[in-house]
PDB file of C-alpha atoms in Angstrom:
ATOM      1  CA  UNK A  24       4.327  45.921 -23.517  1.00 55.00           C
ATOM      2  CA  UNK A  25       1.629  48.478 -24.706  1.00 66.00           C
ATOM      3  CA  UNK A  26      -1.160  46.632 -23.008  1.00 66.00           C
ATOM      4  CA  UNK A  27       1.387  45.433 -19.745  1.00 66.00           C
ATOM      5  CA  UNK A  28       2.768  49.212 -19.279  1.00 68.00           C
ATOM      6  CA  UNK A  29      -1.109  50.571 -19.665  1.00 71.00           C
ATOM      7  CA  UNK A  30      -2.371  47.852 -16.883  1.00 69.00           C
ATOM      8  CA  UNK A  31       0.664  49.044 -15.078  1.00 67.00           C
ATOM      9  CA  UNK A  32       0.152  52.802 -15.344  1.00 70.00           C
ATOM     10  CA  UNK A  33      -3.856  52.204 -14.496  1.00 73.00           C
ATOM     11  CA  UNK A  34      -3.038  50.569 -11.279  1.00 68.00           C
ATOM     12  CA  UNK A  35      -0.085  52.571  -9.977  1.00 66.00           C
ATOM     13  CA  UNK A  36      -1.838  54.012  -7.273  1.00 68.00           C
ATOM     14  CA  UNK A  37      -2.427  50.420  -5.808  1.00 65.00           C
ATOM     15  CA  UNK A  38      -0.302  49.921  -2.465  1.00 62.00           C
ATOM     16  CA  UNK A  39       0.306  46.250  -3.290  1.00 63.00           C
ATOM     17  CA  UNK A  40       2.275  46.229  -7.166  1.00 63.00           C
ATOM     18  CA  UNK A  41       0.366  44.461  -9.869  1.00 68.00           C
ATOM     19  CA  UNK A  42       2.573  42.603 -11.526  1.00 69.00           C
ATOM     20  CA  UNK A  43       1.792  41.766 -15.263  1.00 75.00           C
ATOM     21  CA  UNK A  44       3.780  39.028 -17.065  1.00 75.00           C
ATOM     22  CA  UNK A  45       2.635  38.968 -20.743  1.00 78.00           C
ATOM     23  CA  UNK A  46       3.462  36.158 -23.519  1.00 77.00           C
ATOM     24  CA  UNK A  47       2.115  35.118 -27.015  1.00 80.00           C
ATOM     25  CA  UNK A  48       0.133  31.650 -27.306  1.00 85.00           C
ATOM     26  CA  UNK A  49       2.774  29.415 -28.673  1.00 85.00           C
ATOM     27  CA  UNK A  50       5.431  30.758 -25.585  1.00 76.00           C
ATOM     28  CA  UNK A  51       3.155  29.730 -23.365  1.00 80.00           C
ATOM     29  CA  UNK A  52       1.851  26.215 -24.936  1.00 82.00           C
ATOM     30  CA  UNK A  53       5.490  25.150 -25.255  1.00 81.00           C
ATOM     31  CA  UNK A  54       5.940  25.726 -21.868  1.00 79.00           C
ATOM     32  CA  UNK A  55       2.578  23.178 -20.837  1.00 80.00           C
ATOM     33  CA  UNK A  56       3.592  20.658 -23.916  1.00 81.00           C
ATOM     34  CA  UNK A  57       7.210  20.706 -21.369  1.00 78.00           C
ATOM     35  CA  UNK A  58       5.300  20.282 -18.220  1.00 77.00           C
ATOM     36  CA  UNK A  59       6.654  23.651 -17.247  1.00 79.00           C
ATOM     37  CA  UNK A  60       4.807  23.896 -14.140  1.00 72.00           C
ATOM     38  CA  UNK A  61       4.421  27.575 -13.866  1.00 75.00           C
ATOM     39  CA  UNK A  62       2.230  27.583 -16.544  1.00 79.00           C
ATOM     40  CA  UNK A  63       0.450  24.882 -15.368  1.00 79.00           C
ATOM     41  CA  UNK A  64      -0.676  26.072 -12.341  1.00 78.00           C
ATOM     42  CA  UNK A  65      -1.853  29.067 -13.879  1.00 78.00           C
ATOM     43  CA  UNK A  66      -4.191  26.938 -16.043  1.00 80.00           C
ATOM     44  CA  UNK A  67      -5.454  24.994 -13.183  1.00 79.00           C
ATOM     45  CA  UNK A  68      -6.010  27.414 -11.103  1.00 82.00           C
ATOM     46  CA  UNK A  69      -5.766  30.842 -12.845  1.00 84.00           C
ATOM     47  CA  UNK A  70      -9.553  32.900 -13.616  1.00 86.00           C
ATOM     48  CA  UNK A  71      -9.944  33.497 -17.353  1.00 82.00           C
ATOM     49  CA  UNK A  72     -10.922  37.143 -17.702  1.00 82.00           C
ATOM     50  CA  UNK A  73     -11.434  37.216 -21.820  1.00 83.00           C
ATOM     51  CA  UNK A  74     -11.235  34.973 -24.196  1.00 84.00           C
ATOM     52  CA  UNK A  75     -11.074  35.396 -28.092  1.00 86.00           C
ATOM     53  CA  UNK A  76     -11.719  32.225 -28.966  1.00 85.00           C
ATOM     54  CA  UNK A  77      -9.078  32.197 -31.364  1.00 88.00           C
ATOM     55  CA  UNK A  78      -6.449  30.439 -29.581  1.00 86.00           C
ATOM     56  CA  UNK A  79      -6.463  27.068 -27.874  1.00 86.00           C
ATOM     57  CA  UNK A  80      -4.127  26.016 -24.817  1.00 83.00           C
ATOM     58  CA  UNK A  81      -1.690  23.307 -25.059  1.00 81.00           C
ATOM     59  CA  UNK A  82      -2.176  20.022 -23.304  1.00 82.00           C
ATOM     60  CA  UNK A  83      -0.026  20.755 -19.799  1.00 77.00           C
ATOM     61  CA  UNK A  84       2.286  17.560 -19.114  1.00 79.00           C
ATOM     62  CA  UNK A  85       2.227  16.517 -15.631  1.00 81.00           C
ATOM     63  CA  UNK A  86       5.914  16.096 -14.298  1.00 79.00           C
ATOM     64  CA  UNK A  87       6.981  13.319 -12.249  1.00 86.00           C
ATOM     65  CA  UNK A  88       8.327  14.239  -8.351  1.00 88.00           C
ATOM     66  CA  UNK A  89      11.613  13.359  -9.345  1.00 92.00           C
ATOM     67  CA  UNK A  90      11.211  14.534 -12.604  1.00 88.00           C
ATOM     68  CA  UNK A  91      10.776  18.372 -10.778  1.00 90.00           C
ATOM     69  CA  UNK A  92      13.255  17.654  -8.826  1.00 94.00           C
ATOM     70  CA  UNK A  93      16.283  16.949 -11.473  1.00 93.00           C
ATOM     71  CA  UNK A  94      14.933  20.497 -13.491  1.00 91.00           C
ATOM     72  CA  UNK A  95      14.884  22.083 -10.353  1.00 94.00           C
ATOM     73  CA  UNK A  96      18.450  20.919  -9.380  1.00 97.00           C
ATOM     74  CA  UNK A  97      19.818  21.422 -13.162  1.00 95.00           C
ATOM     75  CA  UNK A  98      18.247  25.314 -12.949  1.00 95.00           C
ATOM     76  CA  UNK A  99      20.227  25.845  -9.226  1.00 98.00           C
ATOM     77  CA  UNK A 100      23.293  24.068 -10.537  1.00 98.00           C
ATOM     78  CA  UNK A 101      23.790  26.795 -13.181  1.00 97.00           C
ATOM     79  CA  UNK A 102      21.809  29.887 -12.065  1.00 98.00           C
ATOM     80  CA  UNK A 103      23.158  29.679  -8.253  1.00 98.00           C
ATOM     81  CA  UNK A 104      26.696  28.970  -9.428  1.00 98.00           C
ATOM     82  CA  UNK A 105      26.986  31.563 -11.619  1.00 98.00           C
ATOM     83  CA  UNK A 106      25.593  34.447  -9.676  1.00 98.00           C
ATOM     84  CA  UNK A 107      28.452  33.133  -6.924  1.00 98.00           C
ATOM     85  CA  UNK A 108      31.032  34.046  -9.770  1.00 98.00           C
ATOM     86  CA  UNK A 109      29.160  37.613 -10.410  1.00 98.00           C
ATOM     87  CA  UNK A 110      29.799  37.988  -6.583  1.00 98.00           C
ATOM     88  CA  UNK A 111      33.594  36.668  -6.349  1.00 98.00           C
ATOM     89  CA  UNK A 112      34.160  39.567  -9.376  1.00 98.00           C
ATOM     90  CA  UNK A 113      32.488  42.188  -7.546  1.00 98.00           C
ATOM     91  CA  UNK A 114      34.437  41.825  -4.593  1.00 97.00           C
ATOM     92  CA  UNK A 115      37.719  41.620  -7.121  1.00 98.00           C
ATOM     93  CA  UNK A 116      36.520  44.967  -8.583  1.00 98.00           C
ATOM     94  CA  UNK A 117      35.855  46.730  -5.684  1.00 98.00           C
ATOM     95  CA  UNK A 118      39.565  45.681  -4.054  1.00 98.00           C
ATOM     96  CA  UNK A 119      40.387  47.628  -7.353  1.00 98.00           C
ATOM     97  CA  UNK A 120      38.756  50.340  -6.406  1.00 97.00           C
ATOM     98  CA  UNK A 121      36.532  49.766  -9.965  1.00 97.00           C
ATOM     99  CA  UNK A 122      33.400  51.015  -8.348  1.00 98.00           C
ATOM    100  CA  UNK A 123      31.029  50.858 -11.166  1.00 97.00           C
ATOM    101  CA  UNK A 124      32.406  48.118 -12.592  1.00 98.00           C
ATOM    102  CA  UNK A 125      31.410  46.693  -9.042  1.00 98.00           C
ATOM    103  CA  UNK A 126      28.305  47.591  -9.524  1.00 98.00           C
ATOM    104  CA  UNK A 127      27.492  46.124 -12.608  1.00 98.00           C
ATOM    105  CA  UNK A 128      28.537  43.008 -11.487  1.00 98.00           C
ATOM    106  CA  UNK A 129      26.861  43.127  -7.788  1.00 98.00           C
ATOM    107  CA  UNK A 130      23.554  43.902  -9.902  1.00 98.00           C
ATOM    108  CA  UNK A 131      23.991  40.568 -11.851  1.00 98.00           C
ATOM    109  CA  UNK A 132      24.963  38.717  -8.884  1.00 98.00           C
ATOM    110  CA  UNK A 133      21.238  39.967  -7.088  1.00 98.00           C
ATOM    111  CA  UNK A 134      19.585  39.126 -10.888  1.00 98.00           C
ATOM    112  CA  UNK A 135      21.339  35.714 -10.775  1.00 98.00           C
ATOM    113  CA  UNK A 136      19.759  34.900  -7.527  1.00 98.00           C
ATOM    114  CA  UNK A 137      16.902  36.026  -8.207  1.00 97.00           C
ATOM    115  CA  UNK A 138      16.703  34.034 -11.030  1.00 97.00           C
ATOM    116  CA  UNK A 139      17.778  30.815  -9.027  1.00 98.00           C
ATOM    117  CA  UNK A 140      14.886  31.477  -7.026  1.00 97.00           C
ATOM    118  CA  UNK A 141      11.749  31.517  -9.386  1.00 96.00           C
ATOM    119  CA  UNK A 142      13.063  28.747 -11.484  1.00 95.00           C
ATOM    120  CA  UNK A 143      13.617  26.730  -8.965  1.00 96.00           C
ATOM    121  CA  UNK A 144      10.168  27.575  -7.241  1.00 94.00           C
ATOM    122  CA  UNK A 145       8.389  28.068 -10.214  1.00 91.00           C
ATOM    123  CA  UNK A 146      10.136  26.425 -13.405  1.00 90.00           C
ATOM    124  CA  UNK A 147      10.051  29.933 -15.229  1.00 89.00           C
ATOM    125  CA  UNK A 148      11.722  33.817 -15.314  1.00 89.00           C
ATOM    126  CA  UNK A 149      11.024  37.025 -16.146  1.00 88.00           C
ATOM    127  CA  UNK A 150      12.859  38.078 -18.972  1.00 86.00           C
ATOM    128  CA  UNK A 151      13.622  41.131 -17.376  1.00 92.00           C
ATOM    129  CA  UNK A 152      16.950  42.720 -15.820  1.00 94.00           C
ATOM    130  CA  UNK A 153      14.878  45.288 -13.459  1.00 93.00           C
ATOM    131  CA  UNK A 154      15.527  44.221 -10.473  1.00 95.00           C
ATOM    132  CA  UNK A 155      12.429  45.806  -8.761  1.00 90.00           C
ATOM    133  CA  UNK A 156       9.858  43.498 -11.062  1.00 89.00           C
ATOM    134  CA  UNK A 157      12.441  40.421 -10.129  1.00 93.00           C
ATOM    135  CA  UNK A 158      11.829  41.384  -6.527  1.00 92.00           C
ATOM    136  CA  UNK A 159       8.326  41.734  -6.378  1.00 88.00           C
ATOM    137  CA  UNK A 160       7.566  38.344  -8.659  1.00 90.00           C
ATOM    138  CA  UNK A 161       9.589  36.578  -5.642  1.00 93.00           C
ATOM    139  CA  UNK A 162       8.002  38.212  -2.542  1.00 91.00           C
ATOM    140  CA  UNK A 163       5.282  35.415  -2.195  1.00 90.00           C
ATOM    141  CA  UNK A 164       8.122  32.698  -2.631  1.00 93.00           C
ATOM    142  CA  UNK A 165      10.147  33.925   0.386  1.00 94.00           C
ATOM    143  CA  UNK A 166       8.887  36.972   2.754  1.00 91.00           C
ATOM    144  CA  UNK A 167      12.984  36.546   4.153  1.00 93.00           C
ATOM    145  CA  UNK A 168      14.349  36.990   0.593  1.00 93.00           C
ATOM    146  CA  UNK A 169      12.232  40.179   0.438  1.00 91.00           C
ATOM    147  CA  UNK A 170      13.239  41.380   3.583  1.00 89.00           C
ATOM    148  CA  UNK A 171      16.930  41.750   2.732  1.00 92.00           C
ATOM    149  CA  UNK A 172      15.421  45.015   0.240  1.00 89.00           C
ATOM    150  CA  UNK A 173      12.027  46.279   2.200  1.00 76.00           C
ATOM    151  CA  UNK A 174      12.795  49.998   1.838  1.00 68.00           C
ATOM    152  CA  UNK A 175       9.856  51.152   3.972  1.00 61.00           C
ATOM    153  CA  UNK A 176       8.752  54.868   3.015  1.00 60.00           C
ATOM    154  CA  UNK A 177      10.746  56.154   6.402  1.00 63.00           C
ATOM    155  CA  UNK A 178      14.013  54.329   4.973  1.00 79.00           C
ATOM    156  CA  UNK A 179      15.411  56.570   2.448  1.00 84.00           C
ATOM    157  CA  UNK A 180      18.448  54.772   2.847  1.00 86.00           C
ATOM    158  CA  UNK A 181      17.689  51.703   2.076  1.00 87.00           C
ATOM    159  CA  UNK A 182      15.882  52.954  -1.185  1.00 89.00           C
ATOM    160  CA  UNK A 183      18.980  54.747  -1.954  1.00 92.00           C
ATOM    161  CA  UNK A 184      21.057  51.906  -1.523  1.00 94.00           C
ATOM    162  CA  UNK A 185      18.442  49.351  -3.827  1.00 94.00           C
ATOM    163  CA  UNK A 186      18.178  52.290  -6.731  1.00 94.00           C
ATOM    164  CA  UNK A 187      22.442  52.362  -7.050  1.00 96.00           C
ATOM    165  CA  UNK A 188      22.206  48.347  -7.200  1.00 97.00           C
ATOM    166  CA  UNK A 189      19.401  48.859  -9.997  1.00 96.00           C
ATOM    167  CA  UNK A 190      20.791  51.286 -11.961  1.00 97.00           C
ATOM    168  CA  UNK A 191      24.268  49.404 -11.750  1.00 97.00           C
ATOM    169  CA  UNK A 192      22.873  47.556 -15.260  1.00 97.00           C
ATOM    170  CA  UNK A 193      22.840  50.021 -17.653  1.00 96.00           C
ATOM    171  CA  UNK A 194      23.504  53.435 -15.535  1.00 97.00           C
ATOM    172  CA  UNK A 195      26.902  52.299 -13.715  1.00 97.00           C
ATOM    173  CA  UNK A 196      28.350  51.330 -17.256  1.00 96.00           C
ATOM    174  CA  UNK A 197      27.392  53.793 -19.584  1.00 96.00           C
ATOM    175  CA  UNK A 198      25.949  57.276 -17.388  1.00 95.00           C
ATOM    176  CA  UNK A 199      28.922  59.615 -16.393  1.00 93.00           C
ATOM    177  CA  UNK A 200      26.496  60.950 -13.589  1.00 93.00           C
ATOM    178  CA  UNK A 201      26.412  57.307 -12.009  1.00 97.00           C
ATOM    179  CA  UNK A 202      28.242  57.646  -8.480  1.00 96.00           C
ATOM    180  CA  UNK A 203      28.703  55.166  -5.959  1.00 97.00           C
ATOM    181  CA  UNK A 204      30.950  55.253  -2.705  1.00 97.00           C
ATOM    182  CA  UNK A 205      32.891  52.745  -1.442  1.00 98.00           C
ATOM    183  CA  UNK A 206      30.952  52.619   1.841  1.00 97.00           C
ATOM    184  CA  UNK A 207      27.383  51.905   0.143  1.00 97.00           C
ATOM    185  CA  UNK A 208      28.963  49.247  -2.182  1.00 98.00           C
ATOM    186  CA  UNK A 209      30.406  47.621   1.075  1.00 97.00           C
ATOM    187  CA  UNK A 210      27.083  47.681   2.828  1.00 96.00           C
ATOM    188  CA  UNK A 211      25.623  46.381  -0.624  1.00 97.00           C
ATOM    189  CA  UNK A 212      27.957  43.825  -0.843  1.00 98.00           C
ATOM    190  CA  UNK A 213      26.661  42.655   2.753  1.00 97.00           C
ATOM    191  CA  UNK A 214      23.388  42.337   1.823  1.00 96.00           C
ATOM    192  CA  UNK A 215      23.590  40.387  -1.427  1.00 97.00           C
ATOM    193  CA  UNK A 216      25.894  38.506   0.584  1.00 98.00           C
ATOM    194  CA  UNK A 217      22.984  37.524   3.099  1.00 97.00           C
ATOM    195  CA  UNK A 218      20.525  37.360  -0.050  1.00 97.00           C
ATOM    196  CA  UNK A 219      22.838  34.601  -1.179  1.00 98.00           C
ATOM    197  CA  UNK A 220      22.759  32.659   1.930  1.00 98.00           C
ATOM    198  CA  UNK A 221      19.021  32.792   2.064  1.00 98.00           C
ATOM    199  CA  UNK A 222      18.384  32.036  -1.637  1.00 98.00           C
ATOM    200  CA  UNK A 223      20.856  28.892  -1.198  1.00 98.00           C
ATOM    201  CA  UNK A 224      19.072  27.726   2.121  1.00 98.00           C
ATOM    202  CA  UNK A 225      15.554  27.942   0.471  1.00 98.00           C
ATOM    203  CA  UNK A 226      16.346  26.497  -3.404  1.00 98.00           C
ATOM    204  CA  UNK A 227      17.699  23.252  -1.026  1.00 98.00           C
ATOM    205  CA  UNK A 228      14.578  22.389   1.036  1.00 97.00           C
ATOM    206  CA  UNK A 229      12.557  23.486  -1.980  1.00 96.00           C
ATOM    207  CA  UNK A 230      14.696  20.692  -3.681  1.00 97.00           C
ATOM    208  CA  UNK A 231      14.636  17.952  -0.762  1.00 96.00           C
ATOM    209  CA  UNK A 232      10.563  18.452  -0.982  1.00 95.00           C
ATOM    210  CA  UNK A 233      10.355  17.144  -4.643  1.00 92.00           C
ATOM    211  CA  UNK A 234      10.710  12.949  -3.131  1.00 82.00           C
TER     212      UNK A 234
END
């Protein structure tokens, strides 16, 4: 994390955010041996910036289209279903006026929808609960999905809503100063519902392309 933070801080001034993914060699080699196409694509298309000469990459196993389809379907069925359950729990908590609980459940729904897209398209998801980072990781996969939470500089309301959603994971549960209104929650629920519909459509299209 020290190296990751240094790189992020160094390029913080750039208009386009830099996403840093850090894994040890064993994790990467396990993924290559299993044919995980996220790491396979990196080895095939990536640019090596430094090589200590100490480690070697495992040979990447090539998955057949039927294998890729089966894996993507398995990811979709698990993660999309879980995300929908969180969305149901959000609405139940909202109806009870348990707004902080609803904010946490909505964060979980959004996180799981992001992970659904990442796993279906790449077979990989980063180890983070940070919606900002997940949003950046999925940007190149679907501009339509990215646009659900665009919050341009002039859109203070959009940025405020996304911040409330992002803080729902920890602050809504543990910090007394976290506050979200019924109106803010209602708007976020509508946005995440749109997010769900886009997630379902683009993931099913991707799964259908493995033929």
